[in-house]
Backbone as JSON, one array per atom type, in Angstrom:
{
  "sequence": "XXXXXXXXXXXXXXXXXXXXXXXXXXXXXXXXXXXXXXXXXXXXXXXXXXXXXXXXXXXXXXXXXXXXXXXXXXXXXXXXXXXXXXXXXXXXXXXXXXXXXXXXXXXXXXXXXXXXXXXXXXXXXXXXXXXXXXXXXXXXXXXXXXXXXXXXXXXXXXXXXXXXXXXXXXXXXXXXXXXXXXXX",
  "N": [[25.11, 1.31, -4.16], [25.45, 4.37, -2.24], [23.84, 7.11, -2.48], [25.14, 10.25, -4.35], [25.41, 12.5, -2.65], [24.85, 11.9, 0.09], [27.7, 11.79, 0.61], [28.29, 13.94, 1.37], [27.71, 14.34, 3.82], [28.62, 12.58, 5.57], [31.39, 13.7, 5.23], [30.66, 15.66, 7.04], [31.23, 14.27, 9.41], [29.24, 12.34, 9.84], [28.63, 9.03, 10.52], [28.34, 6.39, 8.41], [25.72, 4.16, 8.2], [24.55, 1.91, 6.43], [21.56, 0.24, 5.37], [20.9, -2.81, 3.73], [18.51, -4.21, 1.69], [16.31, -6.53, 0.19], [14.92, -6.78, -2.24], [13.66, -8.62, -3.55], [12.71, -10.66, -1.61], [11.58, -8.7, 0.57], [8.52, -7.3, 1.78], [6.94, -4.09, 1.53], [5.83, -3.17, 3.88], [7.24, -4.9, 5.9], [9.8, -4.58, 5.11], [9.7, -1.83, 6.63], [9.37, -2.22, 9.09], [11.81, -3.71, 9.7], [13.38, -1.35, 8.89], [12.62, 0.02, 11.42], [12.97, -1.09, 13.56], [15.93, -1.36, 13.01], [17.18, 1.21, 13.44], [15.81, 1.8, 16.46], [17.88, 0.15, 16.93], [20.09, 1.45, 17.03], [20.03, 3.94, 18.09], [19.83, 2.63, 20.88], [22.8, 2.34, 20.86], [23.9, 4.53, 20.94], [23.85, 6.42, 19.44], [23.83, 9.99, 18.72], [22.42, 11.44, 16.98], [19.81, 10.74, 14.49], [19.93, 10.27, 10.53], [17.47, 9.21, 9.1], [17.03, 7.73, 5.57], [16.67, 8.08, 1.97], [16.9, 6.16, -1.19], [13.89, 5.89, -3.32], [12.6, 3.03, -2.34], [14.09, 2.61, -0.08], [13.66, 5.44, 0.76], [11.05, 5.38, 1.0], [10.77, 3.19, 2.91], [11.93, 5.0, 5.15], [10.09, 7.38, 5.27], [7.72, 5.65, 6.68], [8.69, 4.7, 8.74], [8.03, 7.23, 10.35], [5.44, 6.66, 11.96], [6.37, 6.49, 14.11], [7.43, 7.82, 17.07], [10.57, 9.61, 17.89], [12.2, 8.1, 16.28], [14.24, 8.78, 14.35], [15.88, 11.74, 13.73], [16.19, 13.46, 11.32], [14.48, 12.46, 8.22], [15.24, 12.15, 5.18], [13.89, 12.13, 2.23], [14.1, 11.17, -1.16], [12.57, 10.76, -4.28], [10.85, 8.32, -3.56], [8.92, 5.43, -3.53], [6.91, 2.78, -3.52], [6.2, 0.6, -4.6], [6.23, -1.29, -7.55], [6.33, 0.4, -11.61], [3.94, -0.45, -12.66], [0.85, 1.13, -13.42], [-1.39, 0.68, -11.55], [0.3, 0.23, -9.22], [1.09, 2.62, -9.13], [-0.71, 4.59, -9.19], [-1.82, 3.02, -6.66], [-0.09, 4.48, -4.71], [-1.06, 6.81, -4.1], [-2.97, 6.62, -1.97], [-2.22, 5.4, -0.13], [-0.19, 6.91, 0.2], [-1.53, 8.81, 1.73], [-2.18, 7.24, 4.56], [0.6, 6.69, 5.06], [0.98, 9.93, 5.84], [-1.14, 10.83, 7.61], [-0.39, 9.23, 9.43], [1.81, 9.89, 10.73], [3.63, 10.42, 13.77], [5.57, 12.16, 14.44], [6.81, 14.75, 15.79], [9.4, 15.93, 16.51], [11.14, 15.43, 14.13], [12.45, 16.13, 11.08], [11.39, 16.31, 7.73], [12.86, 15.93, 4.57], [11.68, 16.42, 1.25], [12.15, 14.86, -1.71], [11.91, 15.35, -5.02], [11.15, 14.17, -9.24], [11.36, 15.63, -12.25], [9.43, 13.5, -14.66], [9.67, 10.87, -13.07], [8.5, 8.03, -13.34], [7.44, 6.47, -11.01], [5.96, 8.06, -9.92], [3.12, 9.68, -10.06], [1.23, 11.82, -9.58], [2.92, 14.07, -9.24], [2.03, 17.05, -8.43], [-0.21, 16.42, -6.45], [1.7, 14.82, -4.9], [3.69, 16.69, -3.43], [1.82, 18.65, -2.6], [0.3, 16.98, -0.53], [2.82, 16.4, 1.2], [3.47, 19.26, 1.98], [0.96, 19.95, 2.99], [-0.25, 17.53, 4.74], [1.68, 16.1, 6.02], [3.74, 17.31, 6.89], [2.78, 19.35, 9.03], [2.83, 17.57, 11.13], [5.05, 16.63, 11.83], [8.37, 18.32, 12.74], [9.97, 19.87, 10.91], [9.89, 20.87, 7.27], [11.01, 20.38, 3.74], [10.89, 20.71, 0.81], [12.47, 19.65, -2.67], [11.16, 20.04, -4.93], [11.31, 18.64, -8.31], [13.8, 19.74, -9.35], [15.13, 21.64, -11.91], [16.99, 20.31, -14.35], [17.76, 17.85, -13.75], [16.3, 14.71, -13.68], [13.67, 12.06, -14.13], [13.56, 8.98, -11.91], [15.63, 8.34, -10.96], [17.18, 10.74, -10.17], [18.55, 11.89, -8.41], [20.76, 10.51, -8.2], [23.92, 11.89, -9.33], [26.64, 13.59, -8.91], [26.31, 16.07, -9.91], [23.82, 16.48, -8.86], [24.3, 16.64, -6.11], [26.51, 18.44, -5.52], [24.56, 20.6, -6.27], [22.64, 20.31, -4.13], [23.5, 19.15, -1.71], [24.42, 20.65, 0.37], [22.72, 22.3, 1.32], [20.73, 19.96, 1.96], [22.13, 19.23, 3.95], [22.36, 21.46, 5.66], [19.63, 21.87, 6.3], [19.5, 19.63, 8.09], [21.64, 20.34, 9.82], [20.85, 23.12, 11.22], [20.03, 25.28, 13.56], [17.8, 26.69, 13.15], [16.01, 25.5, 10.5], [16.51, 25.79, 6.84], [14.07, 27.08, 4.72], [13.72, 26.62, 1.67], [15.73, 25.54, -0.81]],
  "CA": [[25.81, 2.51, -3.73], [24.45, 5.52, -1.62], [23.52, 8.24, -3.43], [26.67, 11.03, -4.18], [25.11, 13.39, -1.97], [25.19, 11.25, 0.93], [28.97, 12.13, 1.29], [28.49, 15.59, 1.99], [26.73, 13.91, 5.35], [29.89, 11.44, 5.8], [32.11, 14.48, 5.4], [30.8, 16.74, 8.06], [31.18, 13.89, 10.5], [28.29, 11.32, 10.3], [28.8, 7.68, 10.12], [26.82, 5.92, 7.56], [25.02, 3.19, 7.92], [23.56, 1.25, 5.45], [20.31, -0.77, 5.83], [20.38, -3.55, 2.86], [17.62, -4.94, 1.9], [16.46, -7.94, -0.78], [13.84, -6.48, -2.97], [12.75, -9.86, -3.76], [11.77, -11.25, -0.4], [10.97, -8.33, 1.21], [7.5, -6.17, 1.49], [7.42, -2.7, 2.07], [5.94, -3.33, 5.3], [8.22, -5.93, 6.52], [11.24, -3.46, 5.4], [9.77, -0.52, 6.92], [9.56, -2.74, 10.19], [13.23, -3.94, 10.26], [14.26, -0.36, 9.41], [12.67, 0.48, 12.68], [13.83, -2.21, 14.46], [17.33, -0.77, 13.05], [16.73, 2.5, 13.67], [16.13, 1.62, 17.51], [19.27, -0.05, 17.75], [21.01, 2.47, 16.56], [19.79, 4.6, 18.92], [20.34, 1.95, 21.94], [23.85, 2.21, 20.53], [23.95, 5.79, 21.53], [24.09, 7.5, 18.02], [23.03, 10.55, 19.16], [21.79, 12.09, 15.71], [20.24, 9.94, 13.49], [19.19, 10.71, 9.62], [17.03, 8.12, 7.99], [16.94, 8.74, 4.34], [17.34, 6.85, 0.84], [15.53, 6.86, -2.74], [12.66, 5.01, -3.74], [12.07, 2.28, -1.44], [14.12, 3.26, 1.48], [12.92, 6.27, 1.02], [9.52, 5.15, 1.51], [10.32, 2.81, 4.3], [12.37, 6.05, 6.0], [8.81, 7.29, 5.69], [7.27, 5.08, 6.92], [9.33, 5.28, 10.33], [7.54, 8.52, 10.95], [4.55, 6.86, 12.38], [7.22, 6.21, 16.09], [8.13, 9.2, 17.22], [11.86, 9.47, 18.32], [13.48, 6.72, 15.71], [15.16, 9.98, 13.59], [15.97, 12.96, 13.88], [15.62, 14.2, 10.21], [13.99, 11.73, 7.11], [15.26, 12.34, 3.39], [12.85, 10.59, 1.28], [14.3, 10.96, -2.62], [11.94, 9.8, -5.04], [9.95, 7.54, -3.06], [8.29, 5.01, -3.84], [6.59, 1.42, -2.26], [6.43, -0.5, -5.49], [6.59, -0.72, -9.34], [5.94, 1.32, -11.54], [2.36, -0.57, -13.08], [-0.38, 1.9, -13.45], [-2.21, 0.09, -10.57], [0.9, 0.29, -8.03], [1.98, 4.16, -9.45], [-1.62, 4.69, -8.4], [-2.26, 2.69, -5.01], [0.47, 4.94, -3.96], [-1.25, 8.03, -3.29], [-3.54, 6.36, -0.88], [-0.98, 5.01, 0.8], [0.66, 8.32, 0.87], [-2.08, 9.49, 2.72], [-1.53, 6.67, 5.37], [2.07, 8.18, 5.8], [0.68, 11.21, 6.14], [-1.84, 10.7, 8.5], [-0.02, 8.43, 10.82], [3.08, 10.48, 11.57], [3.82, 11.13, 15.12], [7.28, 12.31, 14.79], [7.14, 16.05, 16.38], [10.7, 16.51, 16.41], [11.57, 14.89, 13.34], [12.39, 17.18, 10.09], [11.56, 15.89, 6.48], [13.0, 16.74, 3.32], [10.87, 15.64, 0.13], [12.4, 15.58, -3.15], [11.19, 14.39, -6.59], [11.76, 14.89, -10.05], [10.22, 15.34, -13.2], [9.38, 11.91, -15.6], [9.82, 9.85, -12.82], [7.41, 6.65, -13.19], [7.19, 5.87, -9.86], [4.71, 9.19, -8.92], [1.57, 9.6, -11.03], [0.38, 13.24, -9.68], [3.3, 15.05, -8.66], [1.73, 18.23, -7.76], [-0.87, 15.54, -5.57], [2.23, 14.89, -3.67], [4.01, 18.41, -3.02], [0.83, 18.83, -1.39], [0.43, 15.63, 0.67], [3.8, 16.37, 2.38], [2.98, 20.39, 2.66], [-0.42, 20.06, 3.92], [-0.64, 16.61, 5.44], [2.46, 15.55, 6.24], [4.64, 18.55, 7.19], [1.8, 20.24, 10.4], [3.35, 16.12, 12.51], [6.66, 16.72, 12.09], [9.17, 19.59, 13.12], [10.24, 20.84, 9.94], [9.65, 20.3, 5.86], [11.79, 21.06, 2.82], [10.76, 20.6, -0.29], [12.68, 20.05, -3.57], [10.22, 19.84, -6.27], [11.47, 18.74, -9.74], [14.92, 20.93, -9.95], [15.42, 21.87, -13.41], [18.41, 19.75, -14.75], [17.38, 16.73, -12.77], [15.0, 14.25, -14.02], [13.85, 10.84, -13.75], [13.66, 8.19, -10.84], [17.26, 8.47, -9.92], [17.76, 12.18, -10.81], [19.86, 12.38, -7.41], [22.11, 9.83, -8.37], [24.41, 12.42, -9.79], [27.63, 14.2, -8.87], [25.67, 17.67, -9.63], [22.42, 16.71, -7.45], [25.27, 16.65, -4.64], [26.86, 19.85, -5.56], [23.94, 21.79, -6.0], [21.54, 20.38, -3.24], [24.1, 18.2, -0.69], [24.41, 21.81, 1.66], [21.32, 22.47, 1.41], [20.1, 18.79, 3.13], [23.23, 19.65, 5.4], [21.73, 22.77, 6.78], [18.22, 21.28, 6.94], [19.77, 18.63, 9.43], [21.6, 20.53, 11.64], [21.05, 24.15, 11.49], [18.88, 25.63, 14.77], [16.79, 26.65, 12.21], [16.92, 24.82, 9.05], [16.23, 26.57, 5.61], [12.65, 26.72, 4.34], [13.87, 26.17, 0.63], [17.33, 25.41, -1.32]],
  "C": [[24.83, 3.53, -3.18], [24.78, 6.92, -2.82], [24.86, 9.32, -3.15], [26.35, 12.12, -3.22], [24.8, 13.17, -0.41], [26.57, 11.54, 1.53], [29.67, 13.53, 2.02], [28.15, 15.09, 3.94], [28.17, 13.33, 5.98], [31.2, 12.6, 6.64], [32.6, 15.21, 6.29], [30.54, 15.55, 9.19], [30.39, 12.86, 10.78], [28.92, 10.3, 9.86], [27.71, 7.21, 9.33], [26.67, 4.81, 7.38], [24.12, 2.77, 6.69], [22.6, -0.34, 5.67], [20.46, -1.54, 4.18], [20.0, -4.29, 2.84], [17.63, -5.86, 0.38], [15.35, -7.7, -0.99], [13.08, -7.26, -3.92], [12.46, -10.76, -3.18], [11.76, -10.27, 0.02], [10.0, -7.37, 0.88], [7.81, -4.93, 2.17], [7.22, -2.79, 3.66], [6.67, -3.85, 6.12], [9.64, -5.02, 6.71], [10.8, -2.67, 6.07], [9.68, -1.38, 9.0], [10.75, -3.54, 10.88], [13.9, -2.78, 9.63], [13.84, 0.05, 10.77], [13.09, 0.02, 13.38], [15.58, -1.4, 14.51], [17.39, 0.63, 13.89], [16.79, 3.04, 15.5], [16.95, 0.84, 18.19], [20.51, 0.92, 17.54], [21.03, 3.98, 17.5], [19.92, 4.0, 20.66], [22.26, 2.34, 22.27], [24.89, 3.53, 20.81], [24.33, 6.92, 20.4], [22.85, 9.04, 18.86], [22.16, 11.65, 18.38], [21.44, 11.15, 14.91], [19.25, 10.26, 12.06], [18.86, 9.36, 8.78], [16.77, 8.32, 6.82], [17.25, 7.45, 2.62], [16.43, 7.53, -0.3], [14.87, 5.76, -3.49], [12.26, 4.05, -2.63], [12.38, 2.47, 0.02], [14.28, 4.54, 1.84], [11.79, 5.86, 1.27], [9.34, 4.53, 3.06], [10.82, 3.74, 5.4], [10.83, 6.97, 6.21], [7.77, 7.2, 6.66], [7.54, 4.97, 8.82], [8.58, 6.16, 10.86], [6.45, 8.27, 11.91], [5.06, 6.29, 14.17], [8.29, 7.23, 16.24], [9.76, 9.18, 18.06], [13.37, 8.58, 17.8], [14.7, 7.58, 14.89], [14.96, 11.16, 13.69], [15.49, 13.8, 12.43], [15.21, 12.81, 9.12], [14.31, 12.37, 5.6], [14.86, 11.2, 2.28], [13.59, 11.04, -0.41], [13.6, 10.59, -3.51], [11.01, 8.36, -4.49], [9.03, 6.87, -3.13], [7.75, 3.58, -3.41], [6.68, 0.8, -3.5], [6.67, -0.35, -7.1], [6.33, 0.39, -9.89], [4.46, 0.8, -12.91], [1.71, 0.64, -12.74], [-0.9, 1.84, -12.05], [-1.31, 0.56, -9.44], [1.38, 1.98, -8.21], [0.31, 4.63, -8.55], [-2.21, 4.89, -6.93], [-1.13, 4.18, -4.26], [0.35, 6.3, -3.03], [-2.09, 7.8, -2.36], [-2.88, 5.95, 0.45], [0.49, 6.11, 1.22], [-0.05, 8.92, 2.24], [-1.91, 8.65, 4.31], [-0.22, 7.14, 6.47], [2.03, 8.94, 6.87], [0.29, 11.86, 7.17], [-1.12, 10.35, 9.56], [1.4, 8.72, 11.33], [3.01, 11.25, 12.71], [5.41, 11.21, 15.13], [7.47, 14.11, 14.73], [8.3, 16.91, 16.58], [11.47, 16.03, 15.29], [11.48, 15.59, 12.13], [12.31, 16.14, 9.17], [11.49, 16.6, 5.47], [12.55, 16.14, 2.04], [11.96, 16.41, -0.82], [11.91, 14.48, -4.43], [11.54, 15.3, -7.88], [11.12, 14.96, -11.4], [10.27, 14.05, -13.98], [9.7, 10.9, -14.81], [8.65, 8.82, -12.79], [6.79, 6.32, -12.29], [6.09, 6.62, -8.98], [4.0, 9.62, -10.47], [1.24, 11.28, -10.98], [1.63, 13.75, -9.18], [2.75, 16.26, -7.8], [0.61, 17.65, -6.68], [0.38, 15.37, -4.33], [3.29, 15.87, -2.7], [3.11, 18.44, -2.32], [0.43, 17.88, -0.36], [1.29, 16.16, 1.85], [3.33, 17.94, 2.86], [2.18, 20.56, 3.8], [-0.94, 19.23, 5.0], [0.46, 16.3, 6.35], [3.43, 16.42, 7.61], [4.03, 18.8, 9.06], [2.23, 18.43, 11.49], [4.32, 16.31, 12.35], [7.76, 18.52, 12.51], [9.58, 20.84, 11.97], [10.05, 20.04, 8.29], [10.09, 21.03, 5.29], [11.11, 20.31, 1.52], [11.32, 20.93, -1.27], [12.18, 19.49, -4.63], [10.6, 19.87, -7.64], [12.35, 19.96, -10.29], [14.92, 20.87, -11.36], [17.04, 21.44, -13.54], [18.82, 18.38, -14.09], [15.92, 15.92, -13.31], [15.35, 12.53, -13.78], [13.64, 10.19, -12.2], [14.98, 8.56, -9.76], [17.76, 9.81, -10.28], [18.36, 12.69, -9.52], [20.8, 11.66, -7.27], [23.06, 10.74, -9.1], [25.16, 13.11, -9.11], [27.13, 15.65, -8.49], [24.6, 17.66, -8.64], [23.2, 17.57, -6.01], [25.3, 17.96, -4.54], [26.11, 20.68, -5.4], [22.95, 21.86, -4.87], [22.22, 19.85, -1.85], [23.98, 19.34, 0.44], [23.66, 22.09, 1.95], [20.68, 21.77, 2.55], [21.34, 19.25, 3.97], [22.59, 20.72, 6.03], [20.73, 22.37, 7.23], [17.79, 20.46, 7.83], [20.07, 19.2, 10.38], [21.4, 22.08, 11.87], [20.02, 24.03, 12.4], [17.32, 25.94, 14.09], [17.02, 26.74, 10.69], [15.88, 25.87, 8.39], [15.1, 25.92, 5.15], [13.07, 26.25, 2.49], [15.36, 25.95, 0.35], [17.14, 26.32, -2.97]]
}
């Protein structure tokens, strides 16, 4: 299922696609190279807005997109993450954040980070608040950050009914307003 805050998107008009994938044949790389593949048919197809977005993995490979400029219009990464949550792979991940980070050419492309507290899957939090701020943010058009809401925790702490309610308008404005909102 897509996350409940996804339907606020549905609501005001978007169609929603869903990319599913098989998280036991595929690598992150491999997914993050048939979401682009998707991504530019979807845009052949003449979608003429498109928001790539998910939580944990396709959040990461929505990501990951960033480094071909023109595949989305806005990126909502959720909890994001490329693999388990071993020590070793909670780890590798901030190097491979920087990767990301580095290799985004998407100039017109807005991203909204969110994460939450006790999730497993991120090691330094406050390491990656600043990643997307400092590194991430100065290649792309616009950056939102929601950092560990209070009343929200965990991996999937936007799987919830309330995430929706209290943050769903929020990512709605940050998509299409002329100029989206620096916080929620």
């Amino acid at each position: 299922q897509t996350q409940p805050y996804v339907r606020w998107f549905n609501n005001a008009g978007f169609d929603i696609v869903r990319f599913d994938r098989d998280a036991a044949v595929d690598e992150t790389d491999a997914a993050a190279k048939w979401l682009r593949n998707g991504l530019i048919k979807l845009r052949a197809q003449g979608y003429r807005m498109v928001i790539a977005g998910g939580q944990s993995r396709g959040a990461w490979n929505s990501l990951q997109s960033l480094d071909t400029p023109g595949l989305s219009d806005v990126v909502i990464a959720v909890s994001p993450a490329s693999q388990g949550t071993s020590p070793a792979n909670v780890i590798q991940q901030g190097p491979q954040l920087n990767v990301i980070a580095n290799d985004a050419q998407a100039p017109t492309t807005r991203v909204a980070f969110v994460q939450f507290l006790g999730d497993p899957f991120s090691a330094d939090q406050n390491m990656r608040s600043a990643k997307f701020r400092d590194v991430l943010f100065p290649h792309v058009a616009a950056g939102l950050i929601i950092d560990r809401p209070e009343g929200f925790s965990g991996h999937g702490g936007a799987a919830s009914l309330s995430f929706g309610d209290k943050y769903a308008t929020c990512l709605l404005h940050f998509a299409l307003d002329p100029t989206p909102p620096k916080g929620c």
